[in-house]
CSV table of C-alpha atoms in Angstrom, one decimal:
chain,number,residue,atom,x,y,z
D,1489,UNK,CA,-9.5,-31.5,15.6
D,1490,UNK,CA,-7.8,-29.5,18.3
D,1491,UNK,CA,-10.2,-26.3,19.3
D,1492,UNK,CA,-8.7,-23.4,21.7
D,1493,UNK,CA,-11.0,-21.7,23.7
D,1494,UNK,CA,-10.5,-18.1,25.4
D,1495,UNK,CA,-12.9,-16.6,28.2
D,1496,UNK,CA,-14.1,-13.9,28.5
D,1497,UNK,CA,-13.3,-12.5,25.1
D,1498,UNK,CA,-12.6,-9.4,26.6
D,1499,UNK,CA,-12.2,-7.9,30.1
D,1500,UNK,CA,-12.0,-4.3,31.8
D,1501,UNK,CA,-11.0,-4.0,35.4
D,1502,UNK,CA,-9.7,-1.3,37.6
D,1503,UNK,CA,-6.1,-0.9,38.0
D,1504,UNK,CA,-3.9,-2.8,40.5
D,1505,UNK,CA,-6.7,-5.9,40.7
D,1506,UNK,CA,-5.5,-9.5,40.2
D,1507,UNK,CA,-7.3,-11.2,37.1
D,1508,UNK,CA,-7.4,-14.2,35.4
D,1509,UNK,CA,-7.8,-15.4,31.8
D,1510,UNK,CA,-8.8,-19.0,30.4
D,1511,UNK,CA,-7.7,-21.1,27.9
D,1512,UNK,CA,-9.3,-24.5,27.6
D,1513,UNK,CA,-8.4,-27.3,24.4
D,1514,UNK,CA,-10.0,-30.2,23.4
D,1515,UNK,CA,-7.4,-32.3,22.4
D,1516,UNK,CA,-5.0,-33.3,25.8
D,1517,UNK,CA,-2.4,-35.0,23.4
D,1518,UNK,CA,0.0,-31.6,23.5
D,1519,UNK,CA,3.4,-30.7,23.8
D,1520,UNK,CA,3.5,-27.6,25.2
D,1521,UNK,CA,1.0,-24.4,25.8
D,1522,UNK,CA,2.6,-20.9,25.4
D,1523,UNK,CA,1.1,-17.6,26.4
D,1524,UNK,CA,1.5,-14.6,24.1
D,1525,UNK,CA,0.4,-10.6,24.4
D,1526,UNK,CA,-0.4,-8.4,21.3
D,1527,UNK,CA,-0.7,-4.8,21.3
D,1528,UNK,CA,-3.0,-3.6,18.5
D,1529,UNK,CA,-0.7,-3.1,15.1
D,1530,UNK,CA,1.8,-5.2,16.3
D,1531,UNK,CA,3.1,-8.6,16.3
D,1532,UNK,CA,2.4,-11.5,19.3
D,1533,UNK,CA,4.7,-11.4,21.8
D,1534,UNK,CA,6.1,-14.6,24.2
D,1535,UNK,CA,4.9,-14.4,27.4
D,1536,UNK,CA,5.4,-18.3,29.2
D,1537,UNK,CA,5.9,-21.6,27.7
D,1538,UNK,CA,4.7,-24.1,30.0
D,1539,UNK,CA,6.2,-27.9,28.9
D,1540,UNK,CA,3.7,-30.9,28.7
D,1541,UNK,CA,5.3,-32.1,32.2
D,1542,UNK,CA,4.9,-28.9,34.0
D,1543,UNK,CA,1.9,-27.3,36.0
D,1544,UNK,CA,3.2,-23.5,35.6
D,1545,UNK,CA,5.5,-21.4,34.8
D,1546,UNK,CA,5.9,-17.5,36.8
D,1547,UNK,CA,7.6,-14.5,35.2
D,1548,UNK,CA,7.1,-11.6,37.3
D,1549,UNK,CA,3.5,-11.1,37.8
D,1550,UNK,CA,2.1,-14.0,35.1
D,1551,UNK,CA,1.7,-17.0,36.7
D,1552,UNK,CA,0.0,-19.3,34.2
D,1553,UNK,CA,-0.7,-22.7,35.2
D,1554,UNK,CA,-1.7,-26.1,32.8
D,1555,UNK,CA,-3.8,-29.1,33.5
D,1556,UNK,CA,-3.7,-31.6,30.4
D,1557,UNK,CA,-6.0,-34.1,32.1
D,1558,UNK,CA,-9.0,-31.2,32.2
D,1559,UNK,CA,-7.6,-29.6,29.1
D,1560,UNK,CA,-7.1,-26.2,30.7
D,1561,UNK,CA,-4.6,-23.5,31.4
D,1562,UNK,CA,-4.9,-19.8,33.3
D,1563,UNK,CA,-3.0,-16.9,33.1
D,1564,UNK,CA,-3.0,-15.2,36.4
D,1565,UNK,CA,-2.0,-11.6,36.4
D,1566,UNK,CA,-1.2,-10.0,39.5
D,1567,UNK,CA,-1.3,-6.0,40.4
D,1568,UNK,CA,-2.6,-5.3,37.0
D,1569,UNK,CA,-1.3,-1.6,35.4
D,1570,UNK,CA,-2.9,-0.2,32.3
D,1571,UNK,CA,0.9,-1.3,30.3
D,1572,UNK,CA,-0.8,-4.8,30.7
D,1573,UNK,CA,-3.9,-3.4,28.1
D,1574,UNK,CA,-3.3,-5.7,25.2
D,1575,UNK,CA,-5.1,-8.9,23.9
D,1576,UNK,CA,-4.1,-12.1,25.3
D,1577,UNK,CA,-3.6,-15.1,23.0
D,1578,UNK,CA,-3.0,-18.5,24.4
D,1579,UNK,CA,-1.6,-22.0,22.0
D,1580,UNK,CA,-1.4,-24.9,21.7
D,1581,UNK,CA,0.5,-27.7,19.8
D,1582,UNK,CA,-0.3,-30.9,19.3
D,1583,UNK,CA,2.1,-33.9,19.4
D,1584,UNK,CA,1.9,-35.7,16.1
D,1585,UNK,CA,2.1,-33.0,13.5
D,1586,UNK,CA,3.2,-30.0,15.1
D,1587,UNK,CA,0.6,-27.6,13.9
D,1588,UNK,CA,0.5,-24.3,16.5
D,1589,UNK,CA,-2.9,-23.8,17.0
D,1590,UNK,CA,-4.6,-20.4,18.4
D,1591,UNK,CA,-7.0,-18.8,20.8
D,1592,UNK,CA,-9.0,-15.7,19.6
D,1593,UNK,CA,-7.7,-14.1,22.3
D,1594,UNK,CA,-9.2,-12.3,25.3
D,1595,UNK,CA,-9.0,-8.3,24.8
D,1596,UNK,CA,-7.8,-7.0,28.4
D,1597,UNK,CA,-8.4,-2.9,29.6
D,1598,UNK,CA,-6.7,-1.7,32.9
D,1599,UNK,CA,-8.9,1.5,33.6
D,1600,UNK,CA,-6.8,3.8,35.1
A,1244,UNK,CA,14.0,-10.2,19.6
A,1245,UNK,CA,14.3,-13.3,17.8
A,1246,UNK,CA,16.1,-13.0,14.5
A,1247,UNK,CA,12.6,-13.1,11.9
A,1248,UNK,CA,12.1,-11.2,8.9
A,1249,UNK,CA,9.2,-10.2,7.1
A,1250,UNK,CA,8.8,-8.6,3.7
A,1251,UNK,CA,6.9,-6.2,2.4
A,1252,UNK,CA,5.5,-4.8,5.9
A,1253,UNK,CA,2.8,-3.4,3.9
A,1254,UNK,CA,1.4,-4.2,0.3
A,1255,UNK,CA,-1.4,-3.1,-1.8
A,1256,UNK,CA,-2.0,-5.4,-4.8
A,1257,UNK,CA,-5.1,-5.5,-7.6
A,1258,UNK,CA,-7.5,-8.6,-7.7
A,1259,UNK,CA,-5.7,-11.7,-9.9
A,1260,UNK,CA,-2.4,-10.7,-9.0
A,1261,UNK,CA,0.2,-12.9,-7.9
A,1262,UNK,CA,1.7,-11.4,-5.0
A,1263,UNK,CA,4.8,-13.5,-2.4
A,1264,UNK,CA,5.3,-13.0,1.4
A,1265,UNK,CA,8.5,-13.5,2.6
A,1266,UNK,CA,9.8,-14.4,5.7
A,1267,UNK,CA,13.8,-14.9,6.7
A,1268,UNK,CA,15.4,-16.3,10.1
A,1269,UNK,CA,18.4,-16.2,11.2
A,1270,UNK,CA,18.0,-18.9,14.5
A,1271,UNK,CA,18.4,-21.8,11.8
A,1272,UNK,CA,15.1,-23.2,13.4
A,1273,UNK,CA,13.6,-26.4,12.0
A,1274,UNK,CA,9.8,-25.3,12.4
A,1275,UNK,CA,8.8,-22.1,10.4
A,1276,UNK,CA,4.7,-21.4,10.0
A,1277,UNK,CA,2.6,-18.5,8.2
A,1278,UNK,CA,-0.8,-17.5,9.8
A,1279,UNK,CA,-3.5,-15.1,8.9
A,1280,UNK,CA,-5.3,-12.7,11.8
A,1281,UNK,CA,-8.5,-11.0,11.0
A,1282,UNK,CA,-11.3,-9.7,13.5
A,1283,UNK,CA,-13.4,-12.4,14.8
A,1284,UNK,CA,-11.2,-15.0,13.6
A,1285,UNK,CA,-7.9,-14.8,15.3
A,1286,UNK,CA,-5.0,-16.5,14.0
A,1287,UNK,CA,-5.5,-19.5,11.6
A,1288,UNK,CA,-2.8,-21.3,10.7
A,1289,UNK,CA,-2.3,-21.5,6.6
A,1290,UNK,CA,1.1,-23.7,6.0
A,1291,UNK,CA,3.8,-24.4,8.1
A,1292,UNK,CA,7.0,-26.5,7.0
A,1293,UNK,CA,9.1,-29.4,9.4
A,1294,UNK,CA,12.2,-28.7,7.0
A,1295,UNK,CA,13.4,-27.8,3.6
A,1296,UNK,CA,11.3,-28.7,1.0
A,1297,UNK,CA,9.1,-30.5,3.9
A,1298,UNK,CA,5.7,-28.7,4.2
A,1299,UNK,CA,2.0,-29.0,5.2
A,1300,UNK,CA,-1.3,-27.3,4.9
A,1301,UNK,CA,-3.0,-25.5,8.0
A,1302,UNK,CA,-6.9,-25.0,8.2
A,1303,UNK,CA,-7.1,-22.3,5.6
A,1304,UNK,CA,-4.7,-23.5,2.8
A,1305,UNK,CA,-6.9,-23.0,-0.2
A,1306,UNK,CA,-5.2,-20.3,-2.5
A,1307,UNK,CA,-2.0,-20.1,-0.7
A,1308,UNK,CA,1.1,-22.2,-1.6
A,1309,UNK,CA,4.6,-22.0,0.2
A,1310,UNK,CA,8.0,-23.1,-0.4
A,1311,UNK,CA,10.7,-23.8,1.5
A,1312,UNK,CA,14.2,-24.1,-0.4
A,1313,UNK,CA,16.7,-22.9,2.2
A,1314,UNK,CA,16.4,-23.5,6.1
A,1315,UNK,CA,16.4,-19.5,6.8
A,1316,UNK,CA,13.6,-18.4,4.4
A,1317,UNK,CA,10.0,-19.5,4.0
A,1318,UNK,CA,7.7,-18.0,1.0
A,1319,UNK,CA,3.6,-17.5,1.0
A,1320,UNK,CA,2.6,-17.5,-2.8
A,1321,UNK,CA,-1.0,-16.2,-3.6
A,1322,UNK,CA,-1.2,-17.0,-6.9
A,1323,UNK,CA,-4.5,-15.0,-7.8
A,1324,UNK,CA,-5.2,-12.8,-5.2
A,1325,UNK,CA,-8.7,-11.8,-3.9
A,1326,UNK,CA,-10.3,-9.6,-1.9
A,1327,UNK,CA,-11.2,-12.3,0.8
A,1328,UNK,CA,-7.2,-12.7,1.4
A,1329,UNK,CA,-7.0,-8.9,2.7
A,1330,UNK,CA,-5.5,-9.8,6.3
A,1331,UNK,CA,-2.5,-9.5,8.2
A,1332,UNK,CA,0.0,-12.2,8.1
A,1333,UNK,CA,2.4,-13.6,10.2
A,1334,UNK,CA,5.5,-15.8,10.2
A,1335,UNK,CA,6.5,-17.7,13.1
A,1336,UNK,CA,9.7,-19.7,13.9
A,1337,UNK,CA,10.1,-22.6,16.1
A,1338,UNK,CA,13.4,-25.4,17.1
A,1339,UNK,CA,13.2,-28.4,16.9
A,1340,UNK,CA,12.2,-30.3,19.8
A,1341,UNK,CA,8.7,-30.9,22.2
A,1342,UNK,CA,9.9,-27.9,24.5
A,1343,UNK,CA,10.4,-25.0,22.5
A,1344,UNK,CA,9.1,-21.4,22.2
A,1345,UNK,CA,7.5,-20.1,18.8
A,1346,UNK,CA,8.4,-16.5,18.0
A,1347,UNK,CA,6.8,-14.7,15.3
A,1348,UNK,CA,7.6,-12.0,12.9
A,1349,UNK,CA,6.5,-8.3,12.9
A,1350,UNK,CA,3.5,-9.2,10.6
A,1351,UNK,CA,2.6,-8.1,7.0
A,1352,UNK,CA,-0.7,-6.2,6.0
A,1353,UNK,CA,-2.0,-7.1,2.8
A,1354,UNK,CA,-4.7,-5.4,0.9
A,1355,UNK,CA,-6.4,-6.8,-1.9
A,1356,UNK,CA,-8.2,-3.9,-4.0
């Protein structure tokens, strides 16, 4: 059974510090991993898909980076701004049957 | 945003009603999945379907049923609702192939009273 882990579930830092966030998974036999934000009420929004045969993938300030063998990825965001408050959900999904599976998420505040 | 529809946004429904979630694309994606989100749970997966008519239970499938006649529209059933399926739910798309994005919908808060 594939397990997603997130740490820390939740994070506060000062504005304009560079963070990361964790996902680890159990099961190594994945497709892809894809990093998503949600902003409370709302829907999960695409942030990087990073392929099976890639290490990372940059937009902007998200870099977030994969490692199959150890069964970990990271989401590095640089410069952080209080826009970036939101929870961060990372996924997975598996090779033989397609199921997407989830994260809990890691609930991120940018003090001002 | 990608082209996913969810109906109701909101519903209200007794205990022992049946109550259907809809959800509508218009990416003719192969992949289409419905997931429940509640506080210390995250997102659990509760059916997804490969293509029409082809469909699968996710971790938390007991009381739901789905259906799938028509590539662009995928439908959660609760036949007898209970209190315990108060959540918010949400639809999510995907193509076909190892390399692709899922997108989901704009979610649907359902309260069991």
């Amino acid at each position: 059974k594939q397990e997603v882990t997130q740490i820390p579930a939740a994070l506060s830092v000062p504005e304009g510090e560079n963070l990361v966030l964790n996902c680890s998974f159990t099961d190594s036999a994945i497709y892809n991993l894809q990093w998503f934000r949600q902003d409370p009420g709302k829907g999960l929004t695409s942030l990087l898909l990073i392929q099976s045969s890639q290490r990372e993938q940059t937009s902007g300030r998200l870099n977030a980076s994969l490692d199959k063998s150890s069964g970990r990825s990271t989401l590095y965001i640089a410069a952080s701004q209080p826009g970036d408050s939101a929870t961060y959900l990372c996924a997975v999904w598996r090779n033989r049957d397609d199921k997407i599976i989830f994260g809990k998420g890691t609930r991120l505040h940018i003090l001002p | 945003d990608a082209g996913i529809t969810q109906s109701p946004r909101h519903k209200v429904t007794e205990t022992g009603t049946p109550v259907t979630l809809r959800c509508h694309q218009t990416e003719n994606h192969r992949y289409m999945y419905w997931y429940r989100q509640d506080p210390g749970h995250g997102l659990r997966l509760i059916h997804y379907s490969y293509g029409v008519k082809d469909t699968d239970k996710g971790e938390v499938s007991d009381g739901y049923s789905v259906s799938r006649s028509k590539t662009e529209d995928f439908l959660l059933t609760l036949e007898s609702a209970t209190s315990s399926q108060t959540s918010v739910y949400f639809c999510a798309i995907r193509a076909r192939g190892g390399n692709t994005e899922a997108f989901f919908g704009q979610g649907t808060r359902l309260t069991v009273v």
